[in-house]
Each structure stands twice: as C-alpha cells, then as structure tokens.
Amino acid sequence: MTEAEATEQGGGESTFTVIVAAVANLGIALAKAVAGVISGSSAMLSEAAHSVADTVTEVLLLTALKRSEKPADEDHPLGYGPERYIWAMLAAVATFVGGAVFSLYDGVHTLVEGEDLGDPLVSYIVLGVAFLLEGYSLRTGLKQARGEAARFRAPFKLYLRHTPDTAVKAVVLEDSAALIGLVLAAGGLLGGQLTGSGVWDGVASLLIGVLLLGVAWVLGRSNAELLIGRPLPKPMRERIRAELVAVEHIEAVLELTTLVQGPREALVAAKVDFRDVSTAAQIEWACEQAELRLRAVFPGVTRVYLDPTPGHAQQRTEGLNPWP
C-alpha cells in the first residue's frame, strides 16, 4: 500500500466512524427526549441533551475532516491539516455547553424544586436500545483506534492518549461516556421508582454533567496542544536524528524541530552539520537521501527541511559563535 493509499484509507475510516456515531446519536437524542417528557425524568432529559451535544460534535468533526483534506495552495503552502483541530475544539465546546451545562442545571433544578415521576417503562426501553446503538458506535471507533495503534506498534492506551486523530478519539471518549451516562440514568430512574423520590434522578443528572465536563476537558486540551504545536514523540525524534546522522556526508544534527500537522502529517526541520570537505553536489544528494530515508521509516513525515549549518567547533574557530 502506498503512502497516499494509506492516508486515504485512514481518512475514510475516520469519516465512517464519525458518521456512524452521528446517526446513532441523532436517533438516540430524539428517543431520549420523548422518554424524558413522558417519564418526567431529569436524568433522561440530561441524556437527551448529552446525545444532542454528541450529534453536534459529530457534525463539527465531519466538517473538520472535510476541510482538512483540502490540498496545499499558494495561500496555505503547508496545507489545511491543522484546521481539523479548530473544528474539533469547537466540538469540545459543544459537548461542554450543550451537554454538561444543561445536565448540571437540570440536576440542581430537580434537587431544589423536585419532580413528578411518571411511568419509567418507556425510559427503560429507550435506554436499552440506546445502549445497543452506542455500543455499536463505540465498537466501530475502537476497531479503528486499535488498528491504528497496531500500525504504529504502540500500546492501545498510549495511542489513544497521544493520537493526533482527535476525531476518532472524540468518538471513543464520547461513546464511552454515553454508555456510562446511560447506566447513571437507569440508576436514577430505578432509585426514584423504588423510593418515590426525585433526588436520585437529580443526582444522576449531576453525575452525567460532571462526566461530560471531564470529556470536554480532555478533548479541549488535546486539540489545544495540537493547535499550539506538538512535536513528534521523543522516540520518533531520536530515530529521526539517528537516520539523519546515518546519511553519508552528514556529521551531526545540531537542532531538530518536528511538528505534528495532522493524523498522518508531520514536518521535520533540522540544522545539519555536513562534512567540511563535501561538495555542493554531495550536500544536495545527501539532503535528498535523508528525506527518502525519513519517509521510508515514517510515512507520515510529509515535509523535510534541512539547513546546512557549521558545527559548534567550526563556529568558534571562525568567530561565528556568540556563546564561547
């Protein structure tokens, strides 16, 4: 499989994963809202808000995937890859505002004002169906995430924690939170049914809100790091240094800068000390060979910039080093 095919396949998998999650959440949101009105359960209404927020999140993630695929042009010579993190950040905000804030408010309102409990049967049925749909969506996200982790030869938890593919990360985290939220909502319904008190439902709504706050924080922080500029992991940077030094005519790597630009895009820039006796033609071919070696080891490295720089010893000899 070529690099282009791998990138296209990965992008297609992410899109399919997000679409599955969006369709599931839209149907679940409508069912939860109806069940919440019938049963009078604040936890069910919080879960409905949760699913609406997740649906908005998936729409924003689809927008991110679509816009980040635009090829580089004169105005954006490095491409549009980082744009996905802007939309993914907005998705995290949607989770916070649309889900967490409403759930916390509804929980506090229920505890203060109380609620009239209706027939919970419809809510139980909706929760059961929602659990199956959310489970399928989560399974789709986990399947892609595990496949990507295996491709990078990384432990699954480590990959999920550091992956720049925040669309898949968002689906996995939100669907996991959705399953936990469904259990909390069911617990609130059962507690209210057994005791006749709406306190259980209000507490369940508060817990759902706290859960969504956690998800929004994790996703927001991940996207903020990538927007600010995150380097490749340290083991990859060390391997890049080793590959560069292994190229003929390269003496040392004086400075190395790496930047993640997308799930399958990374930039490498380095100040390189070439052998003093190397000709201009040899330096040119050494740069070309270095780029080919890096792309062979790391297909995601799409841009390589090497800056021929005198070594520290030579700088001191010639009086170019301001720090003797």
Tab-separated table of C-alpha atoms in Angstrom:
chain	number	residue	atom	x	y	z
A	1	MET	CA	0.000	0.000	0.000
A	2	THR	CA	1.379	3.411	-0.928
A	3	GLU	CA	1.502	6.364	1.446
A	4	ALA	CA	-1.326	8.109	-0.425
A	5	GLU	CA	-3.500	4.992	-0.236
A	6	ALA	CA	-2.803	4.590	3.481
A	7	THR	CA	-3.678	8.225	4.123
A	8	GLU	CA	-6.864	7.967	2.047
A	9	GLN	CA	-7.878	4.757	3.822
A	10	GLY	CA	-7.243	6.264	7.254
A	11	GLY	CA	-9.271	9.360	6.408
A	12	GLY	CA	-12.109	7.184	5.078
A	13	GLU	CA	-12.160	5.122	8.257
A	14	SER	CA	-12.337	8.265	10.398
A	15	THR	CA	-15.221	9.625	8.325
A	16	PHE	CA	-17.153	6.345	8.543
A	17	THR	CA	-16.568	6.168	12.302
A	18	VAL	CA	-17.877	9.713	12.811
A	19	ILE	CA	-20.915	9.155	10.527
A	20	VAL	CA	-21.899	6.011	12.448
A	21	ALA	CA	-21.668	7.941	15.714
A	22	ALA	CA	-23.667	10.893	14.332
A	23	VAL	CA	-26.542	8.767	13.016
A	24	ALA	CA	-26.717	6.768	16.250
A	25	ASN	CA	-26.705	9.879	18.442
A	26	LEU	CA	-29.377	11.697	16.425
A	27	GLY	CA	-31.843	8.834	16.753
A	28	ILE	CA	-30.990	8.331	20.407
A	29	ALA	CA	-31.436	12.038	21.203
A	30	LEU	CA	-34.992	12.087	19.825
A	31	ALA	CA	-35.947	8.894	21.669
A	32	LYS	CA	-34.477	10.132	24.967
A	33	ALA	CA	-36.275	13.470	24.700
A	34	VAL	CA	-39.644	11.756	24.186
A	35	ALA	CA	-38.979	9.321	27.023
A	36	GLY	CA	-37.862	12.148	29.310
A	37	VAL	CA	-41.079	14.090	28.709
A	38	ILE	CA	-43.244	11.009	29.287
A	39	SER	CA	-41.441	9.848	32.438
A	40	GLY	CA	-40.660	13.295	33.831
A	41	SER	CA	-37.067	12.167	34.427
A	42	SER	CA	-34.442	14.905	34.573
A	43	ALA	CA	-31.727	12.303	34.034
A	44	MET	CA	-33.395	11.251	30.764
A	45	LEU	CA	-33.623	14.878	29.654
A	46	SER	CA	-29.943	15.295	30.556
A	47	GLU	CA	-29.153	12.229	28.484
A	48	ALA	CA	-31.151	13.735	25.612
A	49	ALA	CA	-29.054	16.910	25.864
A	50	HIS	CA	-25.971	14.681	26.009
A	51	SER	CA	-26.945	12.980	22.738
A	52	VAL	CA	-27.808	16.297	21.057
A	53	ALA	CA	-24.386	17.637	22.050
A	54	ASP	CA	-22.757	14.470	20.694
A	55	THR	CA	-24.645	14.861	17.404
A	56	VAL	CA	-23.475	18.472	17.047
A	57	THR	CA	-19.970	17.275	17.910
A	58	GLU	CA	-20.038	14.681	15.136
A	59	VAL	CA	-21.250	17.264	12.589
A	60	LEU	CA	-18.351	19.534	13.557
A	61	LEU	CA	-15.917	16.612	13.325
A	62	LEU	CA	-17.190	15.782	9.826
A	63	THR	CA	-16.612	19.410	8.875
A	64	ALA	CA	-13.107	19.153	10.318
A	65	LEU	CA	-12.326	16.015	8.320
A	66	LYS	CA	-13.652	17.518	5.094
A	67	ARG	CA	-11.892	20.877	5.347
A	68	SER	CA	-8.557	19.450	6.491
A	69	GLU	CA	-8.346	17.300	3.342
A	70	LYS	CA	-8.005	20.334	1.058
A	71	PRO	CA	-4.642	20.288	-0.746
A	72	ALA	CA	-1.967	22.892	-0.116
A	73	ASP	CA	-2.210	26.062	-2.194
A	74	GLU	CA	-0.440	29.392	-2.570
A	75	ASP	CA	-2.186	30.928	0.430
A	76	HIS	CA	-1.672	27.845	2.617
A	77	PRO	CA	1.586	26.246	1.447
A	78	LEU	CA	1.655	23.763	4.349
A	79	GLY	CA	-1.889	22.587	3.720
A	80	TYR	CA	-5.087	22.722	5.774
A	81	GLY	CA	-4.390	19.820	8.150
A	82	PRO	CA	-4.370	21.890	11.379
A	83	GLU	CA	-7.843	23.255	10.557
A	84	ARG	CA	-9.331	19.994	11.824
A	85	TYR	CA	-8.221	20.920	15.332
A	86	ILE	CA	-10.101	24.224	15.235
A	87	TRP	CA	-13.356	22.435	14.436
A	88	ALA	CA	-12.571	19.671	16.912
A	89	MET	CA	-12.051	22.350	19.571
A	90	LEU	CA	-15.494	23.748	18.753
A	91	ALA	CA	-16.836	20.198	19.120
A	92	ALA	CA	-15.371	20.037	22.635
A	93	VAL	CA	-17.065	23.358	23.437
A	94	ALA	CA	-20.364	21.942	22.135
A	95	THR	CA	-20.002	18.979	24.494
A	96	PHE	CA	-19.394	21.387	27.376
A	97	VAL	CA	-22.182	23.860	26.622
A	98	GLY	CA	-24.800	21.547	25.117
A	99	GLY	CA	-24.343	18.595	27.427
A	100	ALA	CA	-22.523	19.368	30.660
A	101	VAL	CA	-24.059	22.765	31.464
A	102	PHE	CA	-27.617	21.599	30.766
A	103	SER	CA	-27.168	18.413	32.802
A	104	LEU	CA	-25.747	20.268	35.788
A	105	TYR	CA	-28.508	22.872	35.631
A	106	ASP	CA	-31.228	20.237	35.311
A	107	GLY	CA	-29.769	18.256	38.196
A	108	VAL	CA	-29.659	21.265	40.515
A	109	HIS	CA	-33.176	22.292	39.468
A	110	THR	CA	-34.515	18.813	40.225
A	111	LEU	CA	-32.883	18.695	43.656
A	112	VAL	CA	-34.213	22.139	44.562
A	113	GLU	CA	-37.683	22.035	43.007
A	114	GLY	CA	-38.324	18.290	42.956
A	115	GLU	CA	-40.054	16.464	40.100
A	116	ASP	CA	-43.184	14.463	39.403
A	117	LEU	CA	-42.222	10.924	38.450
A	118	GLY	CA	-44.124	9.364	35.559
A	119	ASP	CA	-44.109	5.902	34.015
A	120	PRO	CA	-40.455	4.876	33.617
A	121	LEU	CA	-41.158	1.912	31.295
A	122	VAL	CA	-40.626	3.898	28.098
A	123	SER	CA	-37.383	5.308	29.512
A	124	TYR	CA	-36.067	1.834	30.305
A	125	ILE	CA	-36.828	0.670	26.758
A	126	VAL	CA	-35.132	3.718	25.241
A	127	LEU	CA	-32.105	3.280	27.490
A	128	GLY	CA	-31.770	-0.347	26.427
A	129	VAL	CA	-31.960	0.475	22.715
A	130	ALA	CA	-29.608	3.425	23.167
A	131	PHE	CA	-27.107	1.183	24.939
A	132	LEU	CA	-27.036	-1.157	21.941
A	133	LEU	CA	-26.624	1.679	19.428
A	134	GLU	CA	-23.952	3.450	21.464
A	135	GLY	CA	-22.193	0.125	21.937
A	136	TYR	CA	-22.074	-0.432	18.172
A	137	SER	CA	-20.765	3.085	17.594
A	138	LEU	CA	-18.107	2.584	20.274
A	139	ARG	CA	-17.137	-0.755	18.744
A	140	THR	CA	-16.579	0.978	15.382
A	141	GLY	CA	-14.385	3.646	16.954
A	142	LEU	CA	-12.391	1.128	18.994
A	143	LYS	CA	-11.834	-1.043	15.932
A	144	GLN	CA	-10.246	1.829	14.035
A	145	ALA	CA	-8.238	3.022	17.045
A	146	ARG	CA	-6.858	-0.476	17.722
A	147	GLY	CA	-5.958	-0.866	14.052
A	148	GLU	CA	-4.086	2.433	14.053
A	149	ALA	CA	-2.316	1.527	17.311
A	150	ALA	CA	-1.192	-1.773	15.779
A	151	ARG	CA	0.038	0.020	12.643
A	152	PHE	CA	2.205	2.313	14.782
A	153	ARG	CA	3.224	-0.618	17.033
A	154	ALA	CA	2.031	1.316	20.083
A	155	PRO	CA	0.024	0.147	23.117
A	156	PHE	CA	-3.649	0.970	22.653
A	157	LYS	CA	-3.949	3.217	25.724
A	158	LEU	CA	-0.796	5.124	24.810
A	159	TYR	CA	-2.021	5.589	21.227
A	160	LEU	CA	-5.443	6.832	22.339
A	161	ARG	CA	-3.849	9.259	24.758
A	162	HIS	CA	-1.435	10.811	22.259
A	163	THR	CA	-3.069	10.251	18.859
A	164	PRO	CA	-3.388	13.370	16.690
A	165	ASP	CA	-6.537	11.836	15.134
A	166	THR	CA	-8.827	13.682	17.516
A	167	ALA	CA	-11.948	12.729	15.526
A	168	VAL	CA	-11.591	9.056	16.453
A	169	LYS	CA	-10.505	9.992	19.963
A	170	ALA	CA	-13.649	12.110	20.370
A	171	VAL	CA	-15.919	9.281	19.194
A	172	VAL	CA	-14.314	6.745	21.553
A	173	LEU	CA	-14.427	9.065	24.575
A	174	GLU	CA	-17.947	10.366	23.907
A	175	ASP	CA	-19.417	6.923	23.267
A	176	SER	CA	-17.727	5.582	26.398
A	177	ALA	CA	-19.164	8.493	28.356
A	178	ALA	CA	-22.556	7.858	26.724
A	179	LEU	CA	-22.622	4.242	27.941
A	180	ILE	CA	-21.691	5.330	31.462
A	181	GLY	CA	-24.344	8.069	31.272
A	182	LEU	CA	-26.991	5.531	30.278
A	183	VAL	CA	-26.143	3.430	33.319
A	184	LEU	CA	-26.354	6.522	35.550
A	185	ALA	CA	-29.713	7.494	34.049
A	186	ALA	CA	-31.049	3.983	34.596
A	187	GLY	CA	-29.805	4.132	38.187
A	188	GLY	CA	-31.597	7.423	38.734
A	189	LEU	CA	-34.836	6.025	37.306
A	190	LEU	CA	-34.601	2.878	39.430
A	191	GLY	CA	-33.776	4.837	42.580
A	192	GLY	CA	-36.752	7.132	42.031
A	193	GLN	CA	-39.032	4.175	41.291
A	194	LEU	CA	-38.027	2.331	44.472
A	195	THR	CA	-38.075	5.320	46.829
A	196	GLY	CA	-40.592	7.624	45.172
A	197	SER	CA	-38.070	10.462	45.465
A	198	GLY	CA	-36.731	12.556	42.613
A	199	VAL	CA	-33.427	13.066	44.437
A	200	TRP	CA	-31.933	10.004	42.768
A	201	ASP	CA	-32.795	11.368	39.352
A	202	GLY	CA	-31.293	14.756	40.169
A	203	VAL	CA	-28.069	13.189	41.437
A	204	ALA	CA	-27.851	11.070	38.266
A	205	SER	CA	-28.240	14.226	36.178
A	206	LEU	CA	-25.436	15.936	38.123
A	207	LEU	CA	-23.133	12.946	37.653
A	208	ILE	CA	-23.830	12.956	33.912
A	209	GLY	CA	-22.910	16.643	33.831
A	210	VAL	CA	-19.628	16.007	35.668
A	211	LEU	CA	-18.869	13.145	33.266
A	212	LEU	CA	-19.378	15.417	30.258
A	213	LEU	CA	-17.209	18.107	31.840
A	214	GLY	CA	-14.388	15.580	32.028
A	215	VAL	CA	-14.788	14.548	28.379
A	216	ALA	CA	-14.928	18.184	27.217
A	217	TRP	CA	-11.779	18.995	29.216
A	218	VAL	CA	-9.776	16.069	27.800
A	219	LEU	CA	-10.808	16.775	24.200
A	220	GLY	CA	-10.309	20.515	24.547
A	221	ARG	CA	-6.836	20.063	25.999
A	222	SER	CA	-5.806	17.578	23.291
A	223	ASN	CA	-6.877	19.915	20.497
A	224	ALA	CA	-5.305	22.946	22.180
A	225	GLU	CA	-1.927	21.163	22.313
A	226	LEU	CA	-2.123	20.354	18.614
A	227	LEU	CA	-3.203	23.882	17.695
A	228	ILE	CA	-0.320	25.394	19.651
A	229	GLY	CA	2.089	22.939	18.041
A	230	ARG	CA	3.025	19.492	19.327
A	231	PRO	CA	6.268	17.713	18.370
A	232	LEU	CA	6.561	14.075	17.395
A	233	PRO	CA	7.066	11.704	20.357
A	234	LYS	CA	10.596	11.549	21.786
A	235	PRO	CA	11.357	8.003	20.490
A	236	MET	CA	10.461	9.144	16.964
A	237	ARG	CA	12.638	12.236	17.288
A	238	GLU	CA	15.578	10.112	18.419
A	239	ARG	CA	15.060	7.766	15.467
A	240	ILE	CA	14.940	10.760	13.089
A	241	ARG	CA	18.262	12.008	14.470
A	242	ALA	CA	19.784	8.558	14.003
A	243	GLU	CA	18.520	8.296	10.425
A	244	LEU	CA	19.926	11.721	9.546
A	245	VAL	CA	23.341	11.023	11.041
A	246	ALA	CA	23.458	7.708	9.154
A	247	VAL	CA	23.369	9.580	5.836
A	248	GLU	CA	26.743	9.977	4.127
A	249	HIS	CA	28.289	13.467	4.397
A	250	ILE	CA	26.183	14.370	7.499
A	251	GLU	CA	28.338	14.830	10.604
A	252	ALA	CA	25.759	15.856	13.221
A	253	VAL	CA	22.252	17.162	13.791
A	254	LEU	CA	22.670	20.430	15.660
A	255	GLU	CA	18.992	21.269	16.086
A	256	LEU	CA	15.853	19.286	15.335
A	257	THR	CA	12.310	20.630	15.152
A	258	THR	CA	9.288	18.441	14.474
A	259	LEU	CA	5.656	19.460	14.212
A	260	VAL	CA	2.501	17.357	14.027
A	261	GLN	CA	0.244	18.841	11.331
A	262	GLY	CA	-2.399	16.122	11.180
A	263	PRO	CA	-3.056	12.450	11.978
A	264	ARG	CA	-0.792	11.408	9.095
A	265	GLU	CA	1.175	14.580	8.518
A	266	ALA	CA	4.354	15.783	10.203
A	267	LEU	CA	7.015	18.339	9.412
A	268	VAL	CA	10.739	17.846	10.142
A	269	ALA	CA	13.217	20.726	10.101
A	270	ALA	CA	16.844	20.430	11.185
A	271	LYS	CA	20.086	22.353	11.315
A	272	VAL	CA	22.645	19.870	9.976
A	273	ASP	CA	26.439	19.923	10.080
A	274	PHE	CA	27.802	18.477	6.824
A	275	ARG	CA	31.358	17.305	6.294
A	276	ASP	CA	33.588	20.281	5.525
A	277	VAL	CA	35.081	18.515	2.503
A	278	SER	CA	31.682	17.755	0.928
A	279	THR	CA	30.930	19.456	-2.362
A	280	ALA	CA	27.711	21.322	-3.084
A	281	ALA	CA	26.504	18.423	-5.235
A	282	GLN	CA	27.214	15.917	-2.465
A	283	ILE	CA	25.290	18.036	0.054
A	284	GLU	CA	22.337	18.228	-2.334
A	285	TRP	CA	22.268	14.449	-2.764
A	286	ALA	CA	22.707	13.943	0.981
A	287	CYS	CA	19.608	16.085	1.618
A	288	GLU	CA	17.643	14.063	-0.925
A	289	GLN	CA	18.765	10.773	0.595
A	290	ALA	CA	17.935	11.984	4.104
A	291	GLU	CA	14.376	12.840	3.052
A	292	LEU	CA	13.909	9.445	1.380
A	293	ARG	CA	15.194	7.618	4.478
A	294	LEU	CA	12.876	9.519	6.807
A	295	ARG	CA	9.813	8.942	4.632
A	296	ALA	CA	10.642	5.249	4.335
A	297	VAL	CA	10.758	4.875	8.136
A	298	PHE	CA	7.962	7.347	8.921
A	299	PRO	CA	5.465	7.643	6.007
A	300	GLY	CA	3.678	10.407	7.914
A	301	VAL	CA	6.663	12.739	7.536
A	302	THR	CA	5.454	14.723	4.544
A	303	ARG	CA	7.849	17.689	4.672
A	304	VAL	CA	11.588	17.689	5.404
A	305	TYR	CA	13.678	20.867	5.547
A	306	LEU	CA	17.427	20.677	6.190
A	307	ASP	CA	19.556	23.748	6.888
A	308	PRO	CA	23.333	23.282	6.319
A	309	THR	CA	24.936	24.815	9.430
A	310	PRO	CA	28.588	24.940	10.589
A	311	GLY	CA	29.311	22.771	13.623
A	312	HIS	CA	29.933	24.370	17.029
A	313	ALA	CA	33.694	23.769	16.835
A	314	GLN	CA	33.895	25.397	13.412
A	315	GLN	CA	31.802	28.348	14.594
A	316	ARG	CA	34.169	29.007	17.494
A	317	THR	CA	37.170	28.686	15.176
A	318	GLU	CA	35.746	31.209	12.735
A	319	GLY	CA	34.359	33.510	15.456
A	320	LEU	CA	30.723	32.921	14.479
A	321	ASN	CA	29.513	31.533	17.793
A	322	PRO	CA	28.176	34.269	20.098
A	323	TRP	CA	28.395	31.878	23.077
A	324	PRO	CA	32.062	30.848	23.521
